[in-house]
mmCIF file of C-alpha atoms in Angstrom:
data_model
loop_
_atom_site.group_PDB
_atom_site.id
_atom_site.type_symbol
_atom_site.label_atom_id
_atom_site.label_comp_id
_atom_site.label_asym_id
_atom_site.label_seq_id
_atom_site.Cartn_x
_atom_site.Cartn_y
_atom_site.Cartn_z
ATOM 1 C CA MET R 22 9.035 -5.885 -8.464
ATOM 2 C CA ARG R 23 6.065 -6.957 -6.121
ATOM 3 C CA ILE R 24 3.068 -4.656 -6.661
ATOM 4 C CA GLY R 25 0.028 -4.883 -4.498
ATOM 5 C CA LEU R 26 -3.087 -4.080 -6.552
ATOM 6 C CA ILE R 27 -6.575 -3.008 -4.981
ATOM 7 C CA VAL R 28 -9.753 -1.861 -6.723
ATOM 8 C CA ASN R 29 -12.627 -0.081 -5.003
ATOM 9 C CA PRO R 30 -15.661 -1.429 -7.155
ATOM 10 C CA ILE R 31 -17.989 1.236 -6.429
ATOM 11 C CA ALA R 32 -15.585 4.327 -7.094
ATOM 12 C CA GLY R 33 -16.890 6.658 -9.644
ATOM 13 C CA MET R 34 -20.356 5.087 -10.121
ATOM 14 C CA GLY R 35 -21.951 8.468 -8.954
ATOM 15 C CA GLY R 36 -20.331 10.482 -11.728
ATOM 16 C CA SER R 37 -22.666 9.528 -14.469
ATOM 17 C CA VAL R 38 -25.795 10.171 -12.637
ATOM 18 C CA GLY R 39 -24.615 13.449 -11.238
ATOM 19 C CA LEU R 40 -23.696 12.486 -7.744
ATOM 20 C CA ALA R 41 -20.254 13.775 -6.220
ATOM 21 C CA GLY R 42 -19.592 10.272 -5.198
ATOM 22 C CA THR R 43 -20.665 6.826 -3.784
ATOM 23 C CA ASP R 44 -19.432 6.996 -0.259
ATOM 24 C CA GLY R 45 -21.973 5.746 2.125
ATOM 25 C CA ALA R 46 -24.399 2.955 1.775
ATOM 26 C CA GLN R 47 -27.430 5.481 1.012
ATOM 27 C CA ARG R 48 -25.377 7.315 -1.789
ATOM 28 C CA LEU R 49 -24.462 4.089 -3.234
ATOM 29 C CA GLU R 50 -28.090 2.664 -3.255
ATOM 30 C CA ARG R 51 -29.429 6.002 -4.889
ATOM 31 C CA ALA R 52 -26.602 5.788 -7.621
ATOM 32 C CA ILE R 53 -27.568 2.214 -8.340
ATOM 33 C CA ALA R 54 -31.396 3.246 -8.420
ATOM 34 C CA MET R 55 -30.440 5.942 -10.834
ATOM 35 C CA GLY R 56 -28.919 3.430 -13.365
ATOM 36 C CA ALA R 57 -25.213 3.935 -12.301
ATOM 37 C CA GLN R 58 -22.685 1.341 -13.681
ATOM 38 C CA PRO R 59 -19.279 0.324 -12.196
ATOM 39 C CA THR R 60 -16.305 1.883 -13.919
ATOM 40 C CA ALA R 61 -13.308 1.125 -11.731
ATOM 41 C CA GLU R 62 -12.653 -2.386 -13.021
ATOM 42 C CA HIS R 63 -12.485 -1.046 -16.541
ATOM 43 C CA ARG R 64 -9.867 1.599 -15.451
ATOM 44 C CA CYS R 65 -7.796 -1.332 -13.789
ATOM 45 C CA ALA R 66 -7.986 -3.261 -16.911
ATOM 46 C CA GLU R 67 -6.685 -0.136 -18.986
ATOM 47 C CA PHE R 68 -3.919 0.294 -16.625
ATOM 48 C CA LEU R 69 -2.972 -3.417 -16.765
ATOM 49 C CA MET R 70 -3.155 -3.466 -20.510
ATOM 50 C CA ALA R 71 -1.110 -0.360 -20.925
ATOM 51 C CA LEU R 72 1.529 -1.959 -18.685
ATOM 52 C CA SER R 73 1.631 -5.306 -20.443
ATOM 53 C CA GLU R 74 2.975 -3.399 -23.600
ATOM 54 C CA ALA R 75 6.079 -2.747 -21.727
ATOM 55 C CA ASP R 76 9.205 -4.727 -22.199
ATOM 56 C CA SER R 77 9.636 -4.658 -18.278
ATOM 57 C CA TYR R 78 6.237 -6.277 -17.844
ATOM 58 C CA PRO R 79 7.544 -9.937 -17.208
ATOM 59 C CA ARG R 80 9.646 -8.508 -14.354
ATOM 60 C CA LEU R 81 6.440 -7.544 -12.424
ATOM 61 C CA THR R 82 4.627 -9.612 -9.946
ATOM 62 C CA PHE R 83 1.065 -8.497 -8.944
ATOM 63 C CA VAL R 84 -0.323 -9.377 -5.473
ATOM 64 C CA THR R 85 -4.006 -9.110 -5.026
ATOM 65 C CA ALA R 86 -6.439 -9.592 -2.170
ATOM 66 C CA ALA R 87 -9.316 -12.124 -2.614
ATOM 67 C CA PRO R 88 -12.227 -11.413 -2.447
ATOM 68 C CA ASP R 89 -11.399 -8.111 -4.428
ATOM 69 C CA PRO R 90 -12.201 -7.043 -7.977
ATOM 70 C CA ALA R 91 -8.450 -6.768 -8.505
ATOM 71 C CA SER R 92 -8.270 -10.565 -8.508
ATOM 72 C CA ASP R 93 -11.136 -10.677 -11.169
ATOM 73 C CA VAL R 94 -9.607 -8.097 -13.314
ATOM 74 C CA CYS R 95 -6.131 -9.848 -13.369
ATOM 75 C CA MET R 96 -7.867 -13.198 -14.218
ATOM 76 C CA GLN R 97 -10.102 -11.737 -16.922
ATOM 77 C CA ASN R 98 -6.997 -10.092 -18.661
ATOM 78 C CA ASP R 99 -4.812 -13.104 -18.374
ATOM 79 C CA VAL R 100 -2.528 -11.260 -15.685
ATOM 80 C CA PRO R 101 -0.797 -13.881 -13.428
ATOM 81 C CA ALA R 102 -1.352 -12.658 -9.889
ATOM 82 C CA GLU R 103 -0.744 -13.888 -6.302
ATOM 83 C CA GLN R 104 -3.620 -13.735 -3.981
ATOM 84 C CA VAL R 105 -3.783 -13.211 -0.132
ATOM 85 C CA ALA R 106 -7.198 -14.340 1.481
ATOM 86 C CA LEU R 107 -9.457 -11.834 3.054
ATOM 87 C CA ASP R 108 -12.731 -12.122 5.342
ATOM 88 C CA PRO R 109 -15.580 -11.692 2.839
ATOM 89 C CA GLN R 110 -17.861 -10.566 5.701
ATOM 90 C CA LEU R 111 -15.917 -7.382 6.253
ATOM 91 C CA ALA R 112 -17.340 -3.942 5.381
ATOM 92 C CA ALA R 113 -15.606 -2.177 2.382
ATOM 93 C CA SER R 114 -13.545 0.100 4.467
ATOM 94 C CA GLN R 115 -12.428 -2.689 6.863
ATOM 95 C CA ARG R 116 -11.505 -4.770 3.773
ATOM 96 C CA THR R 117 -9.403 -2.103 2.456
ATOM 97 C CA GLU R 118 -7.363 -2.010 5.803
ATOM 98 C CA GLN R 119 -7.104 -5.780 5.962
ATOM 99 C CA ALA R 120 -6.065 -6.008 2.287
ATOM 100 C CA ILE R 121 -3.212 -3.273 2.898
ATOM 101 C CA THR R 122 -1.954 -5.427 5.918
ATOM 102 C CA ALA R 123 -2.092 -8.664 3.996
ATOM 103 C CA LEU R 124 -0.210 -7.058 1.032
ATOM 104 C CA LEU R 125 2.514 -5.516 3.273
ATOM 105 C CA ASN R 126 2.926 -8.997 4.905
ATOM 106 C CA SER R 127 3.476 -10.393 1.242
ATOM 107 C CA SER R 128 6.539 -7.985 0.909
ATOM 108 C CA VAL R 129 5.009 -5.703 -2.008
ATOM 109 C CA SER R 130 7.240 -2.863 -2.924
ATOM 110 C CA LEU R 131 4.492 -0.494 -3.859
ATOM 111 C CA ILE R 132 0.676 -0.459 -3.620
ATOM 112 C CA VAL R 133 -1.417 0.514 -6.638
ATOM 113 C CA PHE R 134 -4.984 1.315 -5.901
ATOM 114 C CA VAL R 135 -7.923 2.101 -8.209
ATOM 115 C CA GLY R 136 -10.466 4.420 -6.883
ATOM 116 C CA GLY R 137 -11.066 7.890 -5.901
ATOM 117 C CA ASP R 138 -10.589 10.307 -2.789
ATOM 118 C CA GLY R 139 -12.583 8.030 -0.543
ATOM 119 C CA THR R 140 -10.262 5.093 -1.467
ATOM 120 C CA ALA R 141 -7.163 7.255 -0.950
ATOM 121 C CA GLY R 142 -8.367 7.990 2.460
ATOM 122 C CA ASP R 143 -8.828 4.423 3.196
ATOM 123 C CA VAL R 144 -5.234 3.594 1.998
ATOM 124 C CA LEU R 145 -3.928 6.354 4.154
ATOM 125 C CA ARG R 146 -5.738 5.068 7.388
ATOM 126 C CA ALA R 147 -4.634 1.586 6.610
ATOM 127 C CA LEU R 148 -1.139 2.254 6.082
ATOM 128 C CA TYR R 149 -0.688 4.462 9.049
ATOM 129 C CA ALA R 150 -2.396 2.047 11.222
ATOM 130 C CA ALA R 151 0.219 -0.700 9.864
ATOM 131 C CA GLY R 152 3.060 1.805 10.502
ATOM 132 C CA ALA R 153 3.820 1.619 6.953
ATOM 133 C CA GLN R 154 3.374 5.199 5.918
ATOM 134 C CA ASN R 155 6.602 5.176 4.027
ATOM 135 C CA CYS R 156 5.433 2.483 1.496
ATOM 136 C CA PRO R 157 5.005 4.433 -1.742
ATOM 137 C CA VAL R 158 1.537 4.196 -3.346
ATOM 138 C CA LEU R 159 0.048 5.101 -6.747
ATOM 139 C CA GLY R 160 -3.808 5.702 -7.478
ATOM 140 C CA ILE R 161 -5.297 5.187 -10.742
ATOM 141 C CA PRO R 162 -8.104 7.477 -11.168
ATOM 142 C CA ALA R 163 -11.551 6.063 -10.925
ATOM 143 C CA GLY R 164 -13.645 8.479 -8.690
ATOM 144 C CA VAL R 165 -15.614 11.483 -9.614
ATOM 145 C CA LYS R 166 -13.849 14.589 -8.579
ATOM 146 C CA MET R 167 -10.315 13.623 -7.252
ATOM 147 C CA HIS R 168 -8.750 16.544 -5.104
ATOM 148 C CA SER R 169 -5.880 14.290 -3.730
ATOM 149 C CA GLY R 170 -2.356 14.583 -5.281
ATOM 150 C CA VAL R 171 -1.806 10.824 -5.155
ATOM 151 C CA PHE R 172 -3.283 9.763 -8.504
ATOM 152 C CA ALA R 173 -1.580 9.464 -12.015
ATOM 153 C CA VAL R 174 -3.257 11.494 -14.638
ATOM 154 C CA THR R 175 -4.752 8.484 -16.510
ATOM 155 C CA PRO R 176 -4.453 4.716 -16.105
ATOM 156 C CA ARG R 177 -2.017 4.751 -19.068
ATOM 157 C CA ALA R 178 0.077 7.416 -17.276
ATOM 158 C CA GLY R 179 0.158 5.198 -14.134
ATOM 159 C CA ALA R 180 1.458 2.472 -16.288
ATOM 160 C CA ARG R 181 4.316 4.706 -17.544
ATOM 161 C CA VAL R 182 5.231 5.404 -13.880
ATOM 162 C CA ILE R 183 5.529 1.810 -13.179
ATOM 163 C CA GLN R 184 7.373 1.056 -16.164
ATOM 164 C CA ALA R 185 9.949 3.652 -15.426
ATOM 165 C CA LEU R 186 10.386 1.969 -11.933
ATOM 166 C CA ALA R 187 10.773 -1.428 -13.442
ATOM 167 C CA ASP R 188 13.224 -0.230 -16.080
ATOM 168 C CA GLY R 189 15.412 1.421 -13.547
ATOM 169 C CA GLY R 190 14.788 4.940 -14.405
ATOM 170 C CA LEU R 191 15.353 7.802 -12.066
ATOM 171 C CA VAL R 192 11.813 8.277 -10.364
ATOM 172 C CA SER R 193 11.572 10.629 -7.529
ATOM 173 C CA VAL R 194 9.114 10.010 -4.623
ATOM 174 C CA SER R 195 7.148 12.981 -3.458
ATOM 175 C CA GLU R 196 4.953 13.533 -0.263
ATOM 176 C CA ARG R 197 1.408 14.292 -1.705
ATOM 177 C CA GLU R 198 -1.911 15.209 -0.115
ATOM 178 C CA VAL R 199 -4.921 13.099 0.449
ATOM 179 C CA ARG R 200 -7.958 15.081 0.280
ATOM 180 C CA ASP R 201 -11.612 14.390 0.579
ATOM 181 C CA PHE R 202 -15.076 15.906 1.269
ATOM 182 C CA VAL R 203 -15.992 15.878 4.913
ATOM 183 C CA PRO R 204 -18.732 17.718 7.002
ATOM 184 C CA HIS R 205 -17.991 21.404 7.564
ATOM 185 C CA ALA R 206 -16.970 22.205 11.149
ATOM 186 C CA GLN R 207 -19.344 25.050 11.679
ATOM 187 C CA HIS R 208 -22.138 23.738 9.251
ATOM 188 C CA PRO R 209 -22.379 19.891 9.572
ATOM 189 C CA ASP R 210 -25.145 19.852 6.837
ATOM 190 C CA GLN R 211 -22.438 21.241 4.248
ATOM 191 C CA MET R 212 -19.459 19.721 2.948
ATOM 192 C CA GLN R 213 -15.803 20.994 2.431
ATOM 193 C CA VAL R 214 -12.625 19.538 1.057
ATOM 194 C CA ASP R 215 -10.330 18.681 3.859
ATOM 195 C CA THR R 216 -6.663 17.451 3.974
ATOM 196 C CA LEU R 217 -6.523 13.878 5.689
ATOM 197 C CA GLY R 218 -2.708 13.427 5.518
ATOM 198 C CA THR R 219 -0.012 12.668 3.130
ATOM 199 C CA LEU R 220 1.296 9.610 1.258
ATOM 200 C CA LEU R 221 4.638 9.026 -0.653
ATOM 201 C CA VAL R 222 4.001 8.760 -4.389
ATOM 202 C CA PRO R 223 6.502 7.997 -7.307
ATOM 203 C CA ASP R 224 6.647 11.235 -9.315
ATOM 204 C CA LEU R 225 8.225 11.349 -12.898
ATOM 205 C CA ALA R 226 8.026 15.139 -13.225
ATOM 206 C CA ALA R 227 10.790 15.764 -10.953
ATOM 207 C CA TYR R 228 13.828 14.784 -12.909
ATOM 208 C CA LEU R 229 16.860 16.930 -12.006
ATOM 209 C CA GLN R 230 14.550 19.323 -10.105
ATOM 210 C CA HIS R 231 17.053 20.462 -7.643
ATOM 211 C CA THR R 232 20.663 20.749 -8.812
ATOM 212 C CA LYS R 233 21.245 21.719 -12.535
ATOM 213 C CA VAL R 234 24.283 23.053 -14.122
ATOM 214 C CA GLY R 235 23.759 23.601 -17.796
ATOM 215 C CA GLY R 236 21.220 20.695 -17.766
ATOM 216 C CA PHE R 237 23.429 18.244 -16.027
ATOM 217 C CA GLU R 238 23.778 17.476 -12.370
ATOM 218 C CA SER R 239 26.779 18.932 -10.415
ATOM 219 C CA GLU R 240 27.779 15.979 -8.381
ATOM 220 C CA PRO R 241 29.749 17.704 -5.804
ATOM 221 C CA LEU R 242 26.864 20.152 -5.216
ATOM 222 C CA ALA R 243 24.511 17.183 -4.999
ATOM 223 C CA VAL R 244 26.746 15.525 -2.483
ATOM 224 C CA GLU R 245 26.512 18.845 -0.418
ATOM 225 C CA GLU R 246 22.809 18.742 -0.666
ATOM 226 C CA ILE R 247 22.587 14.975 0.452
ATOM 227 C CA ALA R 248 24.815 15.605 3.373
ATOM 228 C CA ALA R 249 22.549 18.700 4.285
ATOM 229 C CA HIS R 250 19.357 16.562 4.032
ATOM 230 C CA VAL R 251 20.766 13.613 6.171
ATOM 231 C CA LEU R 252 22.122 15.988 8.764
ATOM 232 C CA GLU R 253 18.510 17.202 9.286
ATOM 233 C CA THR R 254 17.198 13.630 9.299
ATOM 234 C CA ILE R 255 19.464 12.472 12.036
ATOM 235 C CA ASP R 256 19.325 15.558 14.012
ATOM 236 C CA GLN R 257 18.007 13.955 17.090
ATOM 237 C CA VAL R 258 19.336 10.430 16.702
ATOM 238 C CA PRO R 259 21.722 9.477 19.544
ATOM 239 C CA CYS R 260 23.714 7.022 17.480
ATOM 240 C CA VAL R 261 24.529 7.138 13.751
ATOM 241 C CA ILE R 262 26.442 4.301 11.847
ATOM 242 C CA LEU R 263 27.917 5.835 8.613
ATOM 243 C CA GLY R 264 29.281 3.539 5.933
ATOM 244 C CA PRO R 265 32.205 3.897 3.582
ATOM 245 C CA GLY R 266 32.412 6.023 0.385
ATOM 246 C CA SER R 267 32.941 9.547 -0.530
ATOM 247 C CA THR R 268 29.243 10.509 -0.091
ATOM 248 C CA CYS R 269 29.127 9.203 3.388
ATOM 249 C CA LEU R 270 32.426 10.819 4.088
ATOM 250 C CA ALA R 271 30.959 14.189 3.332
ATOM 251 C CA ILE R 272 28.311 13.528 5.925
ATOM 252 C CA LYS R 273 30.837 12.460 8.421
ATOM 253 C CA GLN R 274 32.897 15.511 7.736
ATOM 254 C CA LYS R 275 29.577 17.815 8.259
ATOM 255 C CA LEU R 276 29.303 16.185 11.560
ATOM 256 C CA GLY R 277 32.794 17.329 12.392
ATOM 257 C CA MET R 278 34.167 13.750 12.644
ATOM 258 C CA LYS R 279 37.771 12.589 12.137
ATOM 259 C CA ALA R 280 36.514 10.132 9.714
ATOM 260 C CA THR R 281 37.683 7.226 7.441
ATOM 261 C CA LEU R 282 36.802 6.868 3.833
ATOM 262 C CA ARG R 283 36.591 3.141 3.547
ATOM 263 C CA GLY R 284 35.441 2.098 6.996
ATOM 264 C CA PHE R 285 32.301 2.348 9.194
ATOM 265 C CA ASP R 286 32.402 5.250 11.541
ATOM 266 C CA ILE R 287 29.937 5.620 14.523
ATOM 267 C CA PHE R 288 28.836 9.046 15.714
ATOM 268 C CA PHE R 289 27.442 9.237 19.123
ATOM 269 C CA GLU R 290 25.577 12.255 20.707
ATOM 270 C CA ASP R 291 27.125 11.824 24.054
ATOM 271 C CA ALA R 292 30.397 10.148 23.372
ATOM 272 C CA SER R 293 33.505 10.196 21.284
ATOM 273 C CA PRO R 294 33.168 8.599 17.756
ATOM 274 C CA CYS R 295 34.117 4.990 16.937
ATOM 275 C CA LEU R 296 36.217 5.019 13.816
ATOM 276 C CA ASN R 297 36.622 2.008 11.444
ATOM 277 C CA ALA R 298 34.194 -0.112 13.588
ATOM 278 C CA THR R 299 34.274 -3.813 13.442
ATOM 279 C CA SER R 300 31.355 -6.052 12.907
ATOM 280 C CA GLU R 301 31.358 -6.866 16.618
ATOM 281 C CA GLN R 302 31.277 -3.292 17.585
ATOM 282 C CA ILE R 303 28.540 -2.339 15.311
ATOM 283 C CA SER R 304 26.524 -5.292 16.585
ATOM 284 C CA GLN R 305 27.097 -4.081 20.136
ATOM 285 C CA VAL R 306 25.915 -0.647 19.286
ATOM 286 C CA VAL R 307 22.847 -1.535 17.603
ATOM 287 C CA ALA R 308 21.844 -3.799 20.542
ATOM 288 C CA ARG R 309 22.467 -1.003 22.851
ATOM 289 C CA TYR R 310 20.771 1.781 20.872
ATOM 290 C CA ALA R 311 17.226 0.655 19.788
ATOM 291 C CA SER R 312 17.147 3.842 17.524
ATOM 292 C CA ALA R 313 20.429 3.616 15.881
ATOM 293 C CA HIS R 314 20.512 4.890 12.553
ATOM 294 C CA LEU R 315 22.445 3.463 9.396
ATOM 295 C CA VAL R 316 23.650 5.545 6.512
ATOM 296 C CA LEU R 317 24.796 3.793 3.514
ATOM 297 C CA SER R 318 25.747 4.309 -0.157
ATOM 298 C CA PHE R 319 26.514 1.944 -3.097
ATOM 299 C CA THR R 320 29.386 1.248 -5.398
ATOM 300 C CA ARG R 321 29.439 3.226 -8.531
ATOM 301 C CA GLY R 322 29.008 1.190 -11.812
ATOM 302 C CA GLN R 323 28.777 -2.205 -9.973
ATOM 303 C CA GLY R 324 25.691 -0.932 -7.897
ATOM 304 C CA PHE R 325 26.380 -3.047 -4.739
ATOM 305 C CA LEU R 326 24.561 -1.856 -1.843
ATOM 306 C CA LEU R 327 25.514 -4.794 0.570
ATOM 307 C CA GLY R 328 28.190 -7.286 0.308
ATOM 308 C CA ARG R 329 31.174 -5.374 -1.193
ATOM 309 C CA GLY R 330 33.273 -3.285 0.993
ATOM 310 C CA ASN R 331 30.674 -3.263 3.950
ATOM 311 C CA GLN R 332 30.828 -6.857 5.167
ATOM 312 C CA GLN R 333 30.960 -5.401 8.857
ATOM 313 C CA LEU R 334 27.168 -5.309 8.592
ATOM 314 C CA SER R 335 26.499 -8.900 9.763
ATOM 315 C CA PRO R 336 23.072 -10.523 8.733
ATOM 316 C CA GLN R 337 22.025 -10.366 12.420
ATOM 317 C CA VAL R 338 22.323 -6.486 12.362
ATOM 318 C CA LEU R 339 20.669 -6.114 9.193
ATOM 319 C CA ARG R 340 17.658 -8.147 10.319
ATOM 320 C CA SER R 341 17.413 -6.048 13.446
ATOM 321 C CA LEU R 342 17.060 -2.738 11.575
ATOM 322 C CA GLN R 343 13.758 -1.314 10.558
ATOM 323 C CA TRP R 344 14.713 -0.463 7.082
ATOM 324 C CA GLN R 345 11.997 2.056 6.505
ATOM 325 C CA THR R 346 12.939 4.141 9.564
ATOM 326 C CA GLN R 347 16.509 3.285 10.556
ATOM 327 C CA VAL R 348 18.346 3.098 7.278
ATOM 328 C CA THR R 349 19.069 5.813 4.784
ATOM 329 C CA ILE R 350 20.564 5.142 1.428
ATOM 330 C CA VAL R 351 22.414 8.025 -0.378
ATOM 331 C CA GLY R 352 23.693 8.401 -3.881
ATOM 332 C CA SER R 353 23.681 11.200 -6.654
ATOM 333 C CA ARG R 354 21.707 10.836 -9.837
ATOM 334 C CA THR R 355 25.063 10.819 -11.564
ATOM 335 C CA LYS R 356 26.179 7.735 -9.505
ATOM 336 C CA LEU R 357 22.747 6.075 -10.222
ATOM 337 C CA ASN R 358 22.912 6.689 -13.948
ATOM 338 C CA SER R 359 26.345 4.781 -13.771
ATOM 339 C CA LEU R 360 24.007 1.637 -13.383
ATOM 340 C CA ASP R 361 22.445 2.089 -16.718
ATOM 341 C CA GLY R 362 19.054 1.108 -15.178
ATOM 342 C CA ARG R 363 20.288 -2.014 -13.382
ATOM 343 C CA PRO R 364 19.275 -2.720 -9.763
ATOM 344 C CA LEU R 365 21.278 -2.006 -6.686
ATOM 345 C CA LEU R 366 22.545 -5.404 -5.625
ATOM 346 C CA ILE R 367 22.815 -7.086 -2.222
ATOM 347 C CA ASP R 368 24.906 -10.223 -1.246
ATOM 348 C CA THR R 369 24.848 -10.839 2.451
ATOM 349 C CA SER R 370 25.938 -14.595 2.352
ATOM 350 C CA ASP R 371 22.106 -15.220 3.721
ATOM 351 C CA ALA R 372 19.737 -15.889 0.684
ATOM 352 C CA GLU R 373 16.673 -15.535 2.579
ATOM 353 C CA LEU R 374 17.863 -12.068 3.943
ATOM 354 C CA ASP R 375 18.781 -11.026 0.347
ATOM 355 C CA ARG R 376 15.269 -11.925 -0.871
ATOM 356 C CA ALA R 377 13.522 -9.941 2.124
ATOM 357 C CA LEU R 378 15.655 -6.786 1.324
ATOM 358 C CA SER R 379 14.941 -6.824 -2.240
ATOM 359 C CA GLY R 380 12.433 -4.478 -3.744
ATOM 360 C CA LEU R 381 12.165 -0.778 -3.992
ATOM 361 C CA VAL R 382 14.058 1.494 -1.705
ATOM 362 C CA HIS R 383 14.294 5.358 -1.034
ATOM 363 C CA ILE R 384 17.467 7.005 -2.039
ATOM 364 C CA VAL R 385 18.434 10.513 -0.955
ATOM 365 C CA ALA R 386 19.799 12.127 -4.190
ATOM 366 C CA GLY R 387 19.773 15.751 -2.916
ATOM 367 C CA TYR R 388 18.269 18.075 -0.357
ATOM 368 C CA GLU R 389 14.660 16.812 -0.017
ATOM 369 C CA ASP R 390 15.117 15.021 -3.222
ATOM 370 C CA ILE R 391 14.265 11.257 -2.840
ATOM 371 C CA LEU R 392 14.357 8.641 -5.676
ATOM 372 C CA LEU R 393 12.878 5.339 -5.959
ATOM 373 C CA HIS R 394 15.095 2.527 -7.180
ATOM 374 C CA GLN R 395 15.091 -1.356 -7.187
ATOM 375 C CA VAL R 396 17.228 -3.602 -5.130
ATOM 376 C CA ALA R 397 17.821 -7.361 -6.135
ATOM 377 C CA SER R 398 20.036 -10.012 -4.778
ATOM 378 C CA ASP R 399 21.058 -11.082 -8.313
ATOM 379 C CA TYR R 400 21.005 -9.632 -11.908
ATOM 380 C CA ALA R 401 18.617 -12.680 -12.577
ATOM 381 C CA ASP R 402 16.067 -10.989 -10.189
ATOM 382 C CA LYS R 403 15.507 -8.471 -12.966
ATOM 383 C CA SER R 404 15.149 -10.657 -15.905
#
C-alpha cells in the first residue's frame, strides 16, 4: 500500500503561547517571537514509530514530497520513503497543492497529513482542484483546536487505522467535514467556525453499523441494501454495465432486467438491455457512452476482482474507465471476511495495468456503507 505523507511544519506552534493557530505570516512571526516551538514533526515521528511496531509495516510504502518535513522525519527515523520533487520557492499553501498533485501522480492509495484545520483546508482544496476528492485521507492531529472530523484521535490511533487497512481489516470510509476559522460574514473583524467541504476518511468505528442480526450480518439483507445504494448512485447514468455474480444479479433484478447470473448485462436508459455481452460489445458501448458505469463484484474465498469469470473486460476497456467515478465494486462484509484479510486480486494479462489498478478501492457493503480494501496483482504484493 502506497501512502502519501505530508507535514505542515508550523501546525500547532501557536498553542503553547496562547494563540488559536499559526495561519498567516503575521501570526506565525508573533508565535515565534513569543518562543513557540515546532511540534508537527514530533507528532509525525510518533505516528511512524507506532506504525513500525505492526507486523504489516513492511507492506507499506511511504511517498513524500521534497522539500517537505515529512521527508526529513522519515530519514531521521530510518523509515524508507520515495520522494517527489517540489519547487522550493513556492508558498506553503501552494506547496501543499503541488505536493498533493505529485503524490497522486505517484499512485498513492491514501494521503496522510500532519497538521491542523488549516492544513486540512489546504488538502481539501488541492484534492478538489486535482479532481481527486474520492482519494481517502487521514489527518494526524498537530494543530491547536481542531474542529474538522478528518483527524485520528492521536498519532497512535492513526497508526492503528493504517495497520487495519494493511492487514485487510474491514475499514469503513466516511465523509467527514473539514472546518476552520474564517472571518464572520457580517463582522469581518470577528472569526467563526465554518464548514469548507468534506473528505473521505477511513473509519474504524463503523464495523457492522448498518445491518445486524444477533451481532452478525444478514447477507441477504446486506445485498438488498447494496442494491438500493447502487440504484441511487446510477440513477442518472445512461448506460450501466453489470458484471456476473449474485450481488450484481440482485441489482439487475432491481432494474427490472431479464438478467444473467454469470454474464455481463448492459442496461440502457433509452434502449433494450444487452444480455450476456461479449468483450467487443462492451468495448463498443464504452466507446459510445463516455459516462458508462461499471458495477463489479469479486469471487468469494478466492477474492478475484478481475481475471476470473469476467474476461469480457479487456485491458483497453479497463484503461479507459475512470475508476474513482465510473466503477463501483460491491460485496458484503461476510463475503469480504471469506478472504481472511487477503487483498482482492487482479489478473488482466497486462502486468502494467495490474500494477496501476492495485491499491485501495472503495467497496459498497450496504446502504451508504462503504469500506476500503486492498487490491493486489499477486499475493506476493502483500508480503
